[in-house]
Amino acid sequence: MTDQTEHLPIVVRTETDKRRMLVAIALAAAALVCSLSLLVAQARQPKPPVVISVSIKSLLEEHMVTTIGQNISQSEAEQLTSEYVASIEAAIADLTGDDSVIVIASEAVLGTNVPDFTGDVRLMARERAEALAARRGASLPAIGDQSSVNAMLDRMAADTAALEEQLARLENRPITTSREVQ
C-alpha cells in the first residue's frame, strides 16, 4: 500500500498569511462595528413631528357671534371669552402634549396636506368652557345660536330705516344755517 499522506498538499503558513488573516479579521470586525453603530444611530433618530392645523380665527369668530346680543353684561361676556380662550389653549396643549405634534394656524398653512383639527379643538374647548361657566353658575350660548344676533340685526335695520326716514324728511325742508336764524 501506498502512503496517502504523500498525495495531500502541504499547507504552509507563513508570517505574511497570518498578517493577512489578522487584517481581514480586523476589517470584518470594523465593518461589523460600523454597521452596528449605524443601526443604533438610526434606531435613536426621533420620529418626525406631525403637523396639524387649527383655525383659531374661526373658533373665536364663532364664539363672538354666539356671545353677541346675549342678555349678559359686558363683564360676563369678557369672562366667557377669557374662559373660552383658555379652553382653546388647553385643548391645543392636549394635542401637543408629547411634543410630536406641531400646531399651525390654518390661516397660515400653505399646503393642502396638513390635516385640519379645528373641529376636535372646538369640541374639547367647548366642553372645558362649559365646565368653567357651570362652576360659576353661568352657561355658554349654543354654538350656531344666532337668534340674539338676528334680533340685534333686525333692531339695527329698523333703527337704520327710521334714521333714513328722518333724513328724507329733513332733505325736503329748506336747510337753515345758524346765520339765517339770527
PDB file of N, CA and C in Angstrom, residues 6 19 22 24 26 42 52 60 70 85 90 99 101 110 114 120-121 127 129 135 140 162 166 170:
ATOM      1  N   GLU A   6       1.256  11.100   1.209  1.00  0.00           N
ATOM      2  CA  GLU A   6       2.126  11.631   0.174  1.00  0.00           C
ATOM      3  C   GLU A   6       1.369  12.476  -0.821  1.00  0.00           C
ATOM      4  N   ARG A  19      -0.544  37.566   8.946  1.00  0.00           N
ATOM      5  CA  ARG A  19      -0.854  39.010   8.988  1.00  0.00           C
ATOM      6  C   ARG A  19      -2.072  39.328   8.145  1.00  0.00           C
ATOM      7  N   LEU A  22      -5.163  38.310   9.978  1.00  0.00           N
ATOM      8  CA  LEU A  22      -5.468  39.252  11.062  1.00  0.00           C
ATOM      9  C   LEU A  22      -6.050  40.558  10.506  1.00  0.00           C
ATOM     10  N   ALA A  24      -7.723  40.841   7.686  1.00  0.00           N
ATOM     11  CA  ALA A  24      -9.080  40.526   7.217  1.00  0.00           C
ATOM     12  C   ALA A  24     -10.054  40.450   8.388  1.00  0.00           C
ATOM     13  N   ALA A  26      -9.700  41.966  11.275  1.00  0.00           N
ATOM     14  CA  ALA A  26      -9.839  43.338  11.786  1.00  0.00           C
ATOM     15  C   ALA A  26     -10.783  44.147  10.906  1.00  0.00           C
ATOM     16  N   GLN A  42     -29.614  54.986  13.759  1.00  0.00           N
ATOM     17  CA  GLN A  42     -30.887  55.070  13.038  1.00  0.00           C
ATOM     18  C   GLN A  42     -32.052  54.763  13.973  1.00  0.00           C
ATOM     19  N   ILE A  52     -50.315  69.643  12.208  1.00  0.00           N
ATOM     20  CA  ILE A  52     -51.765  69.773  12.037  1.00  0.00           C
ATOM     21  C   ILE A  52     -52.115  71.256  12.029  1.00  0.00           C
ATOM     22  N   LEU A  60     -62.702  81.663  17.326  1.00  0.00           N
ATOM     23  CA  LEU A  60     -63.006  82.907  18.032  1.00  0.00           C
ATOM     24  C   LEU A  60     -64.198  83.634  17.403  1.00  0.00           C
ATOM     25  N   GLN A  70     -76.346  88.444  23.408  1.00  0.00           N
ATOM     26  CA  GLN A  70     -76.892  87.707  24.537  1.00  0.00           C
ATOM     27  C   GLN A  70     -77.234  88.702  25.638  1.00  0.00           C
ATOM     28  N   VAL A  85     -61.017  81.191  25.543  1.00  0.00           N
ATOM     29  CA  VAL A  85     -59.646  81.266  25.022  1.00  0.00           C
ATOM     30  C   VAL A  85     -58.732  80.335  25.822  1.00  0.00           C
ATOM     31  N   ALA A  90     -55.827  75.113  26.264  1.00  0.00           N
ATOM     32  CA  ALA A  90     -55.694  73.814  26.922  1.00  0.00           C
ATOM     33  C   ALA A  90     -55.926  72.670  25.940  1.00  0.00           C
ATOM     34  N   ASP A  99     -44.947  66.517  22.415  1.00  0.00           N
ATOM     35  CA  ASP A  99     -44.023  67.214  21.516  1.00  0.00           C
ATOM     36  C   ASP A  99     -43.858  66.544  20.156  1.00  0.00           C
ATOM     37  N   VAL A 101     -46.385  66.668  17.968  1.00  0.00           N
ATOM     38  CA  VAL A 101     -47.377  67.342  17.128  1.00  0.00           C
ATOM     39  C   VAL A 101     -47.059  68.832  17.109  1.00  0.00           C
ATOM     40  N   LEU A 110     -49.943  76.736   3.953  1.00  0.00           N
ATOM     41  CA  LEU A 110     -49.864  76.952   2.513  1.00  0.00           C
ATOM     42  C   LEU A 110     -50.195  75.701   1.720  1.00  0.00           C
ATOM     43  N   VAL A 114     -51.877  69.191   5.172  1.00  0.00           N
ATOM     44  CA  VAL A 114     -51.875  69.348   6.622  1.00  0.00           C
ATOM     45  C   VAL A 114     -53.308  69.142   7.114  1.00  0.00           C
ATOM     46  N   ASP A 120     -62.014  69.152  16.260  1.00  0.00           N
ATOM     47  CA  ASP A 120     -61.626  68.482  17.502  1.00  0.00           C
ATOM     48  C   ASP A 120     -61.329  69.495  18.596  1.00  0.00           C
ATOM     49  N   VAL A 121     -60.586  70.537  18.244  1.00  0.00           N
ATOM     50  CA  VAL A 121     -60.263  71.575  19.234  1.00  0.00           C
ATOM     51  C   VAL A 121     -61.538  72.284  19.673  1.00  0.00           C
ATOM     52  N   GLU A 127     -66.251  71.915  25.652  1.00  0.00           N
ATOM     53  CA  GLU A 127     -66.524  71.156  26.876  1.00  0.00           C
ATOM     54  C   GLU A 127     -65.886  71.827  28.094  1.00  0.00           C
ATOM     55  N   ALA A 129     -64.910  75.027  28.393  1.00  0.00           N
ATOM     56  CA  ALA A 129     -65.513  76.342  28.651  1.00  0.00           C
ATOM     57  C   ALA A 129     -66.879  76.185  29.320  1.00  0.00           C
ATOM     58  N   ARG A 135     -69.287  76.096  36.684  1.00  0.00           N
ATOM     59  CA  ARG A 135     -68.767  76.291  38.046  1.00  0.00           C
ATOM     60  C   ARG A 135     -69.193  77.638  38.619  1.00  0.00           C
ATOM     61  N   LEU A 140     -72.894  78.786  28.574  1.00  0.00           N
ATOM     62  CA  LEU A 140     -72.498  79.311  27.276  1.00  0.00           C
ATOM     63  C   LEU A 140     -73.675  79.224  26.319  1.00  0.00           C
ATOM     64  N   ALA A 162     -85.508 104.030  10.328  1.00  0.00           N
ATOM     65  CA  ALA A 162     -86.047 105.225  10.977  1.00  0.00           C
ATOM     66  C   ALA A 162     -85.138 106.429  10.718  1.00  0.00           C
ATOM     67  N   GLN A 166     -86.032 109.914   8.721  1.00  0.00           N
ATOM     68  CA  GLN A 166     -85.797 111.257   9.265  1.00  0.00           C
ATOM     69  C   GLN A 166     -84.931 112.074   8.305  1.00  0.00           C
ATOM     70  N   LEU A 170     -85.871 115.603   6.474  1.00  0.00           N
ATOM     71  CA  LEU A 170     -85.020 116.789   6.602  1.00  0.00           C
ATOM     72  C   LEU A 170     -84.600 117.324   5.236  1.00  0.00           C
TER      73      LEU A 170
END
